[in-house]
Coordinates of C-alpha atoms in Angstrom, one line a residue:
Chain A
M911 CA 41.9 -22.9 28.2
T912 CA 38.8 -23.1 30.2
L913 CA 35.4 -21.2 30.8
S914 CA 33.5 -20.4 33.9
V915 CA 30.2 -21.9 34.0
A916 CA 29.2 -18.1 33.5
E917 CA 31.3 -17.4 30.4
R918 CA 30.0 -20.8 28.6
E919 CA 26.3 -19.6 29.2
R920 CA 26.7 -16.1 27.6
I921 CA 28.0 -17.7 24.9
K922 CA 25.6 -20.3 24.1
V923 CA 23.2 -17.1 24.6
V924 CA 25.1 -14.8 22.8
G925 CA 25.9 -17.1 19.8
P926 CA 23.3 -18.7 18.1
R927 CA 21.8 -15.4 18.1
R928 CA 24.1 -13.2 16.6
R929 CA 24.5 -15.8 13.9
W930 CA 21.0 -15.5 13.2
G931 CA 20.9 -12.0 13.5
D932 CA 23.9 -12.4 10.8
L933 CA 21.6 -15.0 8.8
L934 CA 18.6 -12.8 8.1
V935 CA 21.0 -10.2 6.4
A936 CA 22.9 -12.8 4.5
L937 CA 20.4 -14.1 3.1
P938 CA 18.4 -11.6 1.7
A939 CA 21.1 -9.9 0.8
A940 CA 22.2 -12.3 -1.3
W941 CA 18.9 -13.2 -3.0
L942 CA 18.7 -9.3 -3.7
G943 CA 22.4 -9.2 -5.0
V944 CA 21.6 -12.5 -7.6
A945 CA 17.8 -10.7 -8.2
V946 CA 20.1 -7.4 -9.6
L947 CA 22.9 -9.5 -10.2
A948 CA 20.7 -11.2 -13.2
A949 CA 18.4 -8.0 -14.1
V950 CA 21.3 -6.1 -15.2
F951 CA 23.0 -9.4 -17.2
A952 CA 19.1 -10.9 -17.9
P953 CA 20.0 -10.6 -22.1
L954 CA 23.7 -12.6 -21.5
L955 CA 22.0 -15.4 -18.9
P956 CA 21.9 -18.7 -20.0
I957 CA 18.4 -18.8 -20.4
P958 CA 16.1 -19.7 -23.4
D959 CA 14.6 -16.8 -25.3
P960 CA 11.9 -15.7 -23.2
F961 CA 9.5 -14.1 -26.7
R962 CA 10.3 -17.1 -28.5
Q963 CA 6.4 -18.7 -28.4
A964 CA 6.2 -22.8 -29.5
L965 CA 2.7 -24.2 -29.7
L966 CA 3.8 -26.9 -29.6
R967 CA 5.5 -27.3 -26.2
T968 CA 2.5 -25.1 -24.2
L969 CA 2.7 -25.7 -20.3
Q970 CA 5.2 -28.1 -19.8
P971 CA 6.2 -28.7 -16.5
P972 CA 9.5 -27.7 -15.5
S973 CA 12.3 -29.5 -16.6
A974 CA 15.9 -29.2 -17.1
V975 CA 15.7 -27.4 -20.4
H976 CA 12.9 -25.2 -19.1
L977 CA 13.1 -24.2 -15.4
L978 CA 10.4 -23.6 -14.5
G979 CA 8.3 -24.8 -17.3
T980 CA 6.9 -23.4 -19.6
D981 CA 3.5 -20.8 -20.2
A982 CA 0.3 -20.8 -22.2
L983 CA 2.2 -20.1 -25.6
G984 CA 4.9 -22.0 -24.8
R985 CA 7.0 -20.0 -23.7
D986 CA 9.8 -20.1 -20.8
V987 CA 8.8 -18.9 -17.1
F988 CA 11.7 -18.6 -15.6
A989 CA 13.6 -16.5 -18.8
R990 CA 10.6 -14.6 -18.6
S991 CA 10.2 -13.6 -14.5
V992 CA 14.1 -12.3 -15.2
L993 CA 12.9 -10.3 -17.1
G994 CA 9.8 -9.1 -14.8
L995 CA 11.7 -9.2 -12.5
R996 CA 13.5 -6.4 -13.8
V997 CA 10.8 -4.2 -14.2
S998 CA 10.0 -4.9 -10.7
L999 CA 13.0 -3.4 -9.8
V1000 CA 13.8 -0.7 -11.8
V1001 CA 9.4 -0.1 -10.7
G1002 CA 10.5 -0.2 -7.1
I1003 CA 13.4 1.5 -7.3
G1004 CA 12.7 4.0 -9.2
S1005 CA 9.3 5.2 -7.6
V1006 CA 11.3 5.2 -4.4
V1007 CA 13.9 7.4 -5.6
F1008 CA 11.9 9.7 -6.9
G1009 CA 9.5 9.8 -4.1
L1010 CA 12.6 10.3 -1.8
G1011 CA 13.7 12.8 -4.3
I1012 CA 10.9 14.9 -4.0
G1013 CA 9.9 14.0 -0.9
G1014 CA 12.8 14.2 0.9
T1015 CA 13.9 18.2 -0.4
L1016 CA 10.3 19.0 0.3
G1017 CA 10.1 17.8 4.2
L1018 CA 13.4 19.4 4.3
V1019 CA 12.4 22.6 3.2
A1020 CA 9.2 22.7 5.2
G1021 CA 10.9 21.5 9.1
Y1022 CA 13.7 24.4 7.9
F1023 CA 11.9 27.4 7.5
R1024 CA 8.4 26.5 8.7
G1025 CA 6.1 28.9 8.8
R1026 CA 4.2 29.4 5.3
T1027 CA 6.2 27.3 3.7
D1028 CA 5.9 24.8 5.5
L1029 CA 1.7 25.3 6.1
W1030 CA 1.7 24.6 2.2
I1031 CA 4.2 21.9 1.4
S1032 CA 2.0 20.5 4.5
A1033 CA -1.7 21.1 2.6
V1034 CA -1.0 19.7 -0.7
M1035 CA 1.0 16.5 1.1
T1036 CA -2.0 16.6 2.9
V1037 CA -4.3 16.3 -0.5
I1038 CA -2.2 13.3 -1.6
L1039 CA -3.3 11.8 1.1
S1040 CA -6.7 12.0 0.1
F1041 CA -7.3 9.4 -2.3
P1042 CA -6.4 5.8 -1.7
P1043 CA -2.3 5.4 -2.8
L1044 CA -3.9 2.9 -5.8
V1045 CA -6.5 4.6 -6.5
L1046 CA -4.7 7.5 -7.3
A1047 CA -1.8 5.3 -9.5
I1048 CA -4.5 4.0 -11.2
A1049 CA -6.1 6.6 -12.0
I1050 CA -2.8 8.0 -13.4
M1051 CA -1.7 5.6 -15.6
S1052 CA -5.5 5.5 -16.4
Y1053 CA -4.9 9.0 -18.1
A1054 CA -1.7 8.7 -19.1
G1055 CA -1.1 5.2 -21.0
P1056 CA 1.3 3.0 -19.6
S1057 CA 4.8 3.2 -20.1
L1058 CA 7.3 2.9 -18.1
A1059 CA 8.4 6.2 -17.2
L1060 CA 4.7 6.8 -16.4
V1061 CA 4.8 3.9 -14.1
I1062 CA 7.3 5.1 -11.8
V1063 CA 6.0 8.2 -11.4
A1064 CA 2.9 7.9 -11.1
L1065 CA 4.2 5.3 -8.1
G1066 CA 6.9 7.4 -6.6
I1067 CA 4.0 10.3 -6.0
L1068 CA 2.4 7.8 -3.1
F1069 CA 5.9 8.3 -2.0
V1070 CA 6.4 11.7 -1.3
P1071 CA 4.4 12.8 1.7
A1072 CA 5.8 9.9 3.2
F1073 CA 9.4 11.0 2.4
A1074 CA 8.5 14.3 3.8
R1075 CA 7.1 14.0 6.9
I1076 CA 10.4 12.0 7.7
A1077 CA 12.7 14.6 7.0
R1078 CA 10.6 17.4 8.4
A1079 CA 10.2 15.7 11.8
N1080 CA 14.4 14.5 11.6
T1081 CA 15.5 18.6 10.2
L1082 CA 12.4 20.3 12.8
S1083 CA 15.1 19.1 15.6
L1084 CA 18.4 19.1 13.3
A1085 CA 17.2 22.4 13.1
E1086 CA 17.6 23.2 17.3
R1087 CA 20.9 22.2 17.4
E1088 CA 24.6 23.7 18.6
F1089 CA 26.1 22.9 15.2
V1090 CA 23.5 24.1 13.2
L1091 CA 23.5 27.5 15.6
A1092 CA 27.4 27.5 14.8
A1093 CA 26.8 27.6 11.7
R1094 CA 24.9 30.0 11.1
A1095 CA 26.5 32.3 13.8
M1096 CA 29.8 31.7 11.6
G1097 CA 27.7 33.7 8.5
M1098 CA 26.9 30.4 6.9
R1099 CA 23.9 30.6 5.0
D1100 CA 20.5 29.0 4.9
L1101 CA 21.2 26.8 1.5
G1102 CA 25.3 26.2 3.2
I1103 CA 23.2 25.0 6.3
L1104 CA 20.8 22.7 4.6
M1105 CA 23.2 21.1 2.2
Q1106 CA 26.2 20.7 4.7
E1107 CA 25.2 20.1 8.6
V1108 CA 21.3 18.9 8.1
L1109 CA 21.3 17.0 4.9
P1110 CA 24.6 14.4 5.7
N1111 CA 22.3 14.0 9.2
L1112 CA 19.6 12.7 7.1
V1113 CA 20.9 10.1 5.1
A1114 CA 20.3 7.4 7.4
P1115 CA 16.6 7.8 8.4
L1116 CA 15.8 8.3 4.8
I1117 CA 18.0 5.5 3.4
A1118 CA 16.6 2.3 5.7
Y1119 CA 12.7 3.2 5.1
S1120 CA 13.7 3.3 1.7
M1121 CA 14.8 -0.3 1.0
L1122 CA 10.9 -1.5 3.1
M1123 CA 9.5 1.4 0.2
V1124 CA 11.1 -0.5 -2.3
A1125 CA 9.1 -3.7 -0.8
V1126 CA 5.8 -1.6 -0.5
A1127 CA 6.4 0.0 -4.5
I1128 CA 6.7 -3.7 -5.8
I1129 CA 4.3 -4.5 -4.7
G1130 CA 2.6 -2.0 -6.3
E1131 CA 4.1 -2.5 -9.7
A1132 CA 2.9 -6.2 -9.5
A1133 CA -0.9 -5.4 -9.0
L1134 CA -0.4 -2.1 -12.0
S1135 CA 0.7 -4.9 -14.1
F1136 CA -1.6 -8.0 -12.8
L1137 CA -4.1 -4.9 -14.0
G1138 CA -2.6 -4.8 -17.6
L1139 CA -1.9 -0.9 -16.5
S1140 CA 2.6 -1.0 -15.9
V1141 CA 4.7 -2.1 -18.8
P1142 CA 2.9 -2.8 -21.6
P1143 CA 3.2 -6.3 -23.7
P1144 CA 5.6 -7.7 -25.0
Q1145 CA 7.5 -6.3 -22.3
P1146 CA 6.7 -9.0 -19.5
T1147 CA 5.9 -8.5 -15.7
L1148 CA 5.7 -10.4 -12.8
G1149 CA 1.8 -9.4 -12.2
G1150 CA 1.0 -9.4 -15.5
M1151 CA 2.1 -12.8 -16.0
I1152 CA 0.7 -14.9 -13.3
A1153 CA -3.1 -12.3 -15.0
A1154 CA -2.5 -13.7 -18.0
E1155 CA -1.6 -17.2 -16.7
R1156 CA -3.7 -17.4 -14.1
A1157 CA -6.6 -19.2 -16.1
N1158 CA -4.5 -22.8 -15.9
L1159 CA -4.2 -22.9 -12.7
L1160 CA -4.7 -26.3 -12.0
E1161 CA -3.2 -27.5 -15.3
A1162 CA 0.1 -25.7 -14.7
P1163 CA 0.9 -23.7 -11.2
W1164 CA 3.9 -23.4 -12.1
A1165 CA 3.3 -20.8 -14.9
V1166 CA 1.6 -18.7 -12.3
F1167 CA 3.3 -19.5 -9.0
G1168 CA 7.1 -19.4 -10.7
P1169 CA 6.8 -15.0 -11.2
A1170 CA 4.9 -15.6 -7.8
L1171 CA 8.2 -17.1 -6.4
F1172 CA 10.8 -14.6 -7.8
L1173 CA 7.9 -11.2 -6.8
F1174 CA 7.6 -13.1 -3.0
L1175 CA 11.0 -13.9 -2.6
T1176 CA 11.7 -10.0 -3.5
I1177 CA 9.4 -8.4 -1.1
L1178 CA 10.5 -10.5 1.6
S1179 CA 14.2 -9.9 1.2
L1180 CA 13.7 -6.2 0.7
N1181 CA 11.5 -6.2 3.9
V1182 CA 13.6 -8.8 6.5
A1183 CA 17.0 -6.6 5.7
G1184 CA 15.2 -3.3 6.1
D1185 CA 13.7 -4.1 9.3
Q1186 CA 17.6 -5.2 10.6
V1187 CA 19.3 -1.8 8.9
Q1188 CA 16.4 0.2 10.7
R1189 CA 16.7 -2.2 13.7
R1190 CA 20.5 -1.3 13.8
L1191 CA 20.5 2.0 13.3
D1192 CA 18.1 2.7 16.0
Q1193 CA 20.4 1.4 18.3
R1194 CA 23.8 3.4 17.2
E1195 CA 21.0 5.9 17.5
A1196 CA 20.2 4.8 21.0
A1197 CA 24.1 4.6 21.3
L1198 CA 25.2 8.0 20.4
Chain B
M1048 CA -15.4 21.6 21.4
L1049 CA -17.6 23.8 19.2
R1050 CA -14.6 25.9 18.0
K1051 CA -12.7 22.5 16.5
A1052 CA -15.7 20.8 15.2
L1053 CA -16.0 24.5 13.2
H1054 CA -11.9 24.2 12.6
Q1055 CA -12.3 20.2 11.2
T1056 CA -15.6 21.2 9.7
G1057 CA -13.4 23.8 7.4
S1058 CA -10.7 22.3 6.4
L1059 CA -13.2 19.2 5.5
A1060 CA -14.3 21.2 2.9
G1061 CA -11.3 22.5 1.5
I1062 CA -10.1 19.1 1.1
L1063 CA -12.7 17.8 -0.7
L1064 CA -12.1 20.8 -3.2
A1065 CA -8.9 19.6 -3.8
V1066 CA -9.8 16.2 -4.5
S1067 CA -12.4 17.7 -6.9
L1068 CA -9.8 19.2 -8.3
I1069 CA -6.9 16.4 -8.8
T1070 CA -9.7 14.1 -10.2
F1071 CA -10.8 16.7 -12.3
L1072 CA -7.4 18.2 -13.4
L1073 CA -6.4 14.4 -13.5
M1074 CA -8.4 14.1 -16.8
N1075 CA -8.5 17.0 -17.7
L1076 CA -4.4 17.8 -18.0
A1077 CA -4.2 13.7 -20.0
P1078 CA -2.5 14.1 -23.0
G1079 CA -5.0 12.9 -25.8
D1080 CA -8.3 14.6 -26.8
P1081 CA -11.2 12.6 -23.9
A1082 CA -13.8 13.1 -27.4
L1083 CA -11.5 11.0 -29.6
A1084 CA -11.0 8.0 -26.9
I1085 CA -14.5 8.1 -26.2
L1086 CA -15.9 7.8 -29.4
G1087 CA -12.5 5.8 -30.7
E1088 CA -11.7 4.2 -34.7
T1089 CA -15.0 5.2 -35.7
A1090 CA -14.6 9.0 -35.0
T1091 CA -15.5 11.7 -38.0
V1092 CA -13.9 15.1 -37.3
E1093 CA -17.9 16.5 -37.5
S1094 CA -19.2 13.6 -34.9
I1095 CA -15.9 14.6 -32.2
A1096 CA -16.3 18.4 -32.3
A1097 CA -20.6 17.3 -31.2
L1098 CA -18.8 15.1 -28.6
R1099 CA -16.8 18.4 -28.2
G1100 CA -19.6 20.7 -27.3
Q1101 CA -21.8 18.1 -25.4
L1102 CA -19.1 18.3 -23.2
G1103 CA -17.7 21.3 -22.8
L1104 CA -14.4 20.3 -23.9
D1105 CA -14.0 24.3 -26.0
L1106 CA -14.9 25.7 -23.0
P1107 CA -11.6 27.8 -21.0
M1108 CA -10.2 25.1 -18.1
L1109 CA -11.9 26.4 -15.6
Q1110 CA -15.7 27.5 -16.1
R1111 CA -15.3 23.4 -17.4
Y1112 CA -14.1 23.0 -13.7
L1113 CA -16.9 24.5 -12.2
N1114 CA -19.5 24.2 -14.7
W1115 CA -19.1 20.5 -13.3
L1116 CA -18.4 21.2 -10.2
G1117 CA -21.6 22.8 -10.0
D1118 CA -22.9 19.2 -11.7
V1119 CA -21.1 17.0 -8.8
L1120 CA -23.0 18.9 -6.2
T1121 CA -26.5 18.6 -7.4
G1122 CA -25.4 14.9 -7.9
D1123 CA -24.4 14.5 -11.5
L1124 CA -21.1 12.8 -12.7
G1125 CA -21.8 12.4 -16.3
Q1126 CA -23.5 9.1 -18.7
S1127 CA -21.7 6.5 -18.9
F1128 CA -21.4 6.4 -22.7
R1129 CA -21.4 3.2 -23.8
A1130 CA -24.1 1.5 -21.2
N1131 CA -26.0 5.3 -21.8
E1132 CA -26.8 4.5 -18.3
P1133 CA -26.0 7.9 -15.2
V1134 CA -22.8 6.9 -13.4
L1135 CA -23.5 7.4 -9.8
G1136 CA -26.4 5.4 -10.4
A1137 CA -23.9 2.7 -11.7
I1138 CA -21.5 3.1 -8.8
L1139 CA -24.1 3.3 -6.1
D1140 CA -25.4 0.1 -7.8
R1141 CA -21.9 -1.6 -6.7
F1142 CA -20.9 0.0 -4.1
P1143 CA -22.6 -2.0 -1.3
V1144 CA -20.9 -5.0 -3.3
T1145 CA -17.9 -3.5 -2.0
L1146 CA -18.7 -2.1 1.3
E1147 CA -19.7 -5.6 2.3
L1148 CA -15.9 -7.2 1.0
L1149 CA -14.2 -4.2 2.7
I1150 CA -16.5 -3.9 6.3
G1151 CA -16.0 -7.9 6.1
A1152 CA -12.3 -7.6 5.1
Q1153 CA -11.7 -5.3 8.4
V1154 CA -13.6 -7.4 10.5
V1155 CA -11.7 -11.0 9.8
A1156 CA -8.4 -8.6 9.9
L1157 CA -9.3 -7.6 13.3
G1158 CA -10.7 -10.8 14.4
L1159 CA -7.9 -12.7 14.2
A1160 CA -5.5 -9.7 14.6
L1161 CA -7.1 -8.7 18.6
P1162 CA -6.3 -12.7 20.1
V1163 CA -2.8 -12.8 18.3
G1164 CA -1.8 -9.9 18.9
I1165 CA -2.6 -9.5 22.6
Y1166 CA -1.9 -12.9 23.2
T1167 CA 1.9 -12.9 21.9
A1168 CA 2.1 -9.1 23.7
Y1169 CA 1.1 -11.0 26.9
R1170 CA 4.2 -14.0 25.5
A1171 CA 6.6 -12.1 23.8
R1172 CA 9.7 -13.7 22.5
G1173 CA 7.3 -17.2 22.9
P1174 CA 7.9 -19.9 20.1
A1175 CA 3.7 -18.7 18.9
D1176 CA 5.0 -14.9 19.1
R1177 CA 7.7 -15.5 16.3
L1178 CA 5.7 -18.0 15.0
S1179 CA 3.1 -14.9 14.5
L1180 CA 5.2 -12.9 13.7
S1181 CA 6.8 -15.1 10.9
V1182 CA 3.4 -15.3 9.4
A1183 CA 2.7 -11.4 9.5
L1184 CA 6.5 -10.7 7.5
A1185 CA 5.2 -13.6 4.9
L1186 CA 1.7 -11.8 4.9
I1187 CA 2.9 -8.3 4.3
S1188 CA 5.5 -9.6 1.8
T1189 CA 2.2 -10.9 -0.4
P1190 CA 0.8 -8.9 -3.1
P1191 CA -2.6 -9.3 -2.2
F1192 CA -3.9 -10.6 -5.6
L1193 CA -1.0 -13.6 -5.0
I1194 CA -2.6 -14.3 -1.2
G1195 CA -6.1 -14.8 -3.0
I1196 CA -4.6 -17.2 -5.8
V1197 CA -2.8 -19.2 -3.1
L1198 CA -6.0 -19.3 -1.3
I1199 CA -8.8 -20.0 -5.1
Y1200 CA -5.4 -23.3 -5.7
F1201 CA -6.3 -24.5 -2.3
F1202 CA -10.1 -23.9 -1.4
A1203 CA -12.0 -23.5 -5.0
L1204 CA -9.2 -25.5 -7.4
K1205 CA -7.7 -28.5 -5.3
L1206 CA -10.8 -29.6 -2.6
G1207 CA -13.0 -27.4 -4.5
V1208 CA -15.3 -26.7 -1.3
L1209 CA -15.8 -22.6 -2.7
P1210 CA -16.6 -21.0 -6.2
A1211 CA -13.3 -18.7 -7.9
T1212 CA -15.6 -16.7 -8.7
G1213 CA -18.9 -15.8 -9.4
Y1214 CA -21.0 -13.2 -6.8
V1215 CA -24.9 -13.9 -5.5
P1216 CA -25.7 -10.8 -3.9
L1217 CA -26.8 -10.5 -0.4
S1218 CA -30.6 -9.8 -1.3
E1219 CA -30.8 -13.3 -3.3
S1220 CA -29.6 -15.5 -0.6
L1221 CA -27.5 -14.8 2.3
A1222 CA -25.8 -18.4 2.2
G1223 CA -24.6 -17.8 -1.3
N1224 CA -23.2 -15.0 -0.6
L1225 CA -21.3 -15.7 1.8
R1226 CA -19.8 -18.9 -0.3
T1227 CA -18.9 -16.2 -2.9
M1228 CA -17.5 -14.0 -0.6
T1229 CA -15.9 -16.0 1.7
L1230 CA -12.8 -16.2 0.1
P1231 CA -12.4 -12.3 -1.1
I1232 CA -12.8 -11.4 2.2
L1233 CA -10.1 -13.8 3.4
T1234 CA -7.6 -12.9 0.9
L1235 CA -8.4 -9.0 1.9
G1236 CA -8.8 -9.7 5.4
L1237 CA -5.5 -11.2 5.5
F1238 CA -3.6 -8.7 3.7
E1239 CA -4.2 -6.2 6.2
F1240 CA -4.1 -9.2 9.4
P1241 CA -0.6 -8.2 9.9
L1242 CA -0.8 -4.6 10.2
Y1243 CA -3.3 -4.3 12.8
M1244 CA -1.4 -7.7 14.9
R1245 CA 2.3 -6.3 15.0
L1246 CA 0.7 -2.7 16.1
L1247 CA -1.8 -4.0 19.2
R1248 CA 1.3 -6.3 20.1
S1249 CA 4.2 -3.6 20.1
D1250 CA 2.2 -1.3 22.1
M1251 CA 0.8 -4.0 23.9
I1252 CA 3.7 -4.7 24.5
Q1253 CA 5.0 -1.3 26.3
T1254 CA 1.6 -0.8 28.1
L1255 CA 2.0 -4.0 30.3
Q1256 CA 5.3 -2.7 31.3
Q1257 CA 3.5 0.4 32.9
N1258 CA 3.1 0.7 36.5
F1259 CA -0.6 0.4 37.5
I1260 CA -0.6 -3.4 35.3
S1261 CA 2.6 -3.9 37.8
L1262 CA -0.8 -3.1 40.2
A1263 CA -2.8 -5.0 38.4
R1264 CA -0.6 -7.7 38.7
A1265 CA 0.1 -7.3 42.6
I1266 CA -3.6 -7.2 43.5
G1267 CA -3.5 -11.1 41.8
L1268 CA -6.0 -10.0 39.3
P1269 CA -6.0 -12.9 36.4
P1270 CA -4.4 -12.0 33.9
W1271 CA -7.2 -12.1 31.1
R1272 CA -8.6 -9.7 33.3
I1273 CA -5.0 -8.2 33.2
L1274 CA -4.9 -7.9 29.3
I1275 CA -8.5 -7.1 27.9
G1276 CA -10.0 -5.3 31.3
H1277 CA -6.7 -2.8 31.9
A1278 CA -4.3 -3.0 29.2
L1279 CA -6.5 -3.4 26.2
R1280 CA -8.2 -0.2 25.7
P1281 CA -4.4 2.4 26.5
S1282 CA -3.0 -0.1 23.9
S1283 CA -5.2 0.6 21.1
F1284 CA -5.5 3.8 20.0
S1285 CA -2.9 3.9 17.6
L1286 CA -4.6 0.5 16.3
I1287 CA -8.5 2.4 15.5
T1288 CA -6.4 5.5 14.1
V1289 CA -4.7 3.3 11.4
V1290 CA -7.9 0.7 11.0
G1291 CA -9.1 4.3 9.8
I1292 CA -6.7 5.1 8.2
N1293 CA -5.9 2.1 5.8
M1294 CA -9.2 2.3 4.6
G1295 CA -7.9 3.7 1.3
R1296 CA -5.0 1.0 1.3
L1297 CA -7.9 -1.6 1.5
I1298 CA -9.8 0.0 -1.4
G1299 CA -6.9 0.3 -3.7
G1300 CA -6.1 -3.8 -2.6
A1301 CA -10.8 -4.0 -2.7
V1302 CA -10.2 -3.5 -6.8
I1303 CA -7.6 -6.4 -7.3
V1304 CA -9.3 -9.0 -4.6
E1305 CA -12.4 -7.3 -7.5
V1306 CA -11.2 -7.9 -10.5
L1307 CA -9.3 -11.5 -9.4
F1308 CA -12.7 -12.8 -8.0
G1309 CA -14.9 -11.6 -10.0
L1310 CA -17.1 -9.0 -8.3
P1311 CA -19.3 -6.3 -9.0
G1312 CA -17.9 -3.9 -7.0
I1313 CA -16.9 -0.4 -8.3
G1314 CA -13.2 -1.9 -8.3
Q1315 CA -14.4 -3.5 -11.1
L1316 CA -16.2 -1.2 -12.6
L1317 CA -13.9 1.2 -12.4
V1318 CA -11.1 -1.3 -13.9
D1319 CA -13.7 -1.8 -17.1
G1320 CA -13.8 1.9 -17.5
I1321 CA -10.5 2.0 -17.4
Y1322 CA -10.3 -0.9 -19.9
Q1323 CA -13.7 0.6 -22.3
R1324 CA -12.2 4.3 -22.1
E1325 CA -15.0 5.2 -20.3
Y1326 CA -13.3 7.9 -19.0
L1327 CA -16.6 9.6 -17.2
V1328 CA -17.0 6.9 -15.7
V1329 CA -13.7 6.5 -14.1
Q1330 CA -13.2 9.9 -13.0
G1331 CA -16.3 9.4 -11.3
V1332 CA -15.3 6.5 -9.0
V1333 CA -11.8 8.3 -8.3
L1334 CA -13.8 11.2 -7.0
F1335 CA -16.3 8.9 -5.3
V1336 CA -14.1 6.8 -3.7
G1337 CA -11.7 10.3 -2.9
V1338 CA -14.2 11.0 -1.1
F1339 CA -15.2 8.6 0.7
F1340 CA -12.4 8.1 2.0
V1341 CA -12.1 11.6 3.5
L1342 CA -15.3 11.2 4.7
I1343 CA -14.1 8.0 6.7
N1344 CA -10.9 9.7 8.0
F1345 CA -12.5 13.3 9.5
V1346 CA -15.3 9.8 11.6
V1347 CA -11.9 8.6 12.5
D1348 CA -10.7 11.8 13.8
F1349 CA -13.3 12.6 15.3
L1350 CA -13.9 8.8 17.1
Y1351 CA -10.3 9.6 18.1
G1352 CA -11.2 12.1 20.4
V1353 CA -14.7 10.7 22.2
L1354 CA -12.2 7.4 22.8
D1355 CA -8.9 9.6 24.6
P1356 CA -10.0 11.8 26.5
R1357 CA -6.7 13.5 26.3
V1358 CA -7.3 14.8 22.2
R1359 CA -10.5 16.2 23.9
V1360 CA -8.3 18.3 25.8
D1361 CA -5.2 19.3 23.5
A1362 CA -8.0 21.0 21.7
V1363 CA -10.0 23.0 24.8
R1364 CA -6.3 24.6 25.6
R1365 CA -5.8 25.4 22.0

């Protein structure tokens, strides 16, 4: 079989770029998959006990037993990073689900009913937005005391306005479309229209945005735990590990850069994958 | 113009009132007795009762809010319990450090984002563009304290050229101040840079496709004159808005950076206040930061109208 020059050229151009694009989805997806599995099955993994202190083996460099070395109390950095990643993922996903649920609902209602409802909801969002986000989360955590549920709520509140804005904007334009008019003409009630006609069309834009927001939430949790305002010890958190071990940065960089690597790879994967998902959705949207 | 100004001032007052209410409620709806929390283990029934009276905790909530708001409006944020100094004084003492950090970070971020953003838009999809987008993605995926730790590792510990912690006031020595502020400012600037760069790049790419740019090219203007003289201004409106809005993100980052580098700014004050259970300090800093942030946004909104005539015209028509 022979190919014309033009066809060969096209394959040359399309081939590598396509593969590169697929790789940009596959690699982050693989890391996220491994991270989620490791977080879920952490107690079953063949790794050292993350809580066992060994004061004779402190700040050991990475080895076959301790993949990322040991920290200032002789605890295994790798095992602790896996547990820390668990907190990052739970908080990251939990707070975005919180923001998505509340913000999405408020935006849907505001965009559909408009008028006074819209005005009130927008006013509440303006107030939330009038605090620097991390400072608001720090304030909530400082008054109410550290706990997992509270970290999720404190960070989740920060996402409410953004999700509300997206849901509202999409609902505003969807509510003008013919299929909503048709549903109304057929006597469908507002609740039915919202749930069956509008909501399914909101899923795609909100999901793509959610992935990017999970990355932001994990950065937020890392910042809170770095300040000691996230889940309390003995539960390890990536930010907390970095804060505790940074005094030994020169002697034992692995104790800091180990958890840092977990943090970085997870956030990077979410950002790359989220970007790709959004790009593909945009293309599909444009094709419609 | 006047009507718009009045309207904006009215909503500004409303937002500031809401900010004060939220700050107040955060402290007062929190579980536990602030008096007990302040006194800690040394508390007795009598001392708690006395402090509750002193803080006005036995009054109804609305009454307490109005009293507190009245105090705040006269510049009284209360006294810190341990240091026994006025909270507002403590904040104002430390604010210059934070302000220097914030302004420095914006200068660094914009100083990097403008040339990189303009060049990569001009040579979009070229090797420099790809490289800078990858660097931007990596920076966006790194929490601010981690950027700081990497900088400390290389510049303070490995090379030993800059101090990792400590602070020299500007009034004492300019050189010493710059030495201690370089790494913190660089940390926060690098945290902010990718957002600005990507925004400017994409706006600039759109501008460069417009007719007036083709015309400028057709009459033979050199590329740098087209880019800087003609394309930059219409491409920078959203950048300016985001520079303003991002002050909030930056203040959050500043808290972390101050703690990491041991800078005595209001972020450090906030975190110390939390550790030492100085509720009035925490409340004062949160209120101060909230008000500062709202005012910045207000000013940015106004500047936006000055820069982009279309916004002014819209406002008049309305």
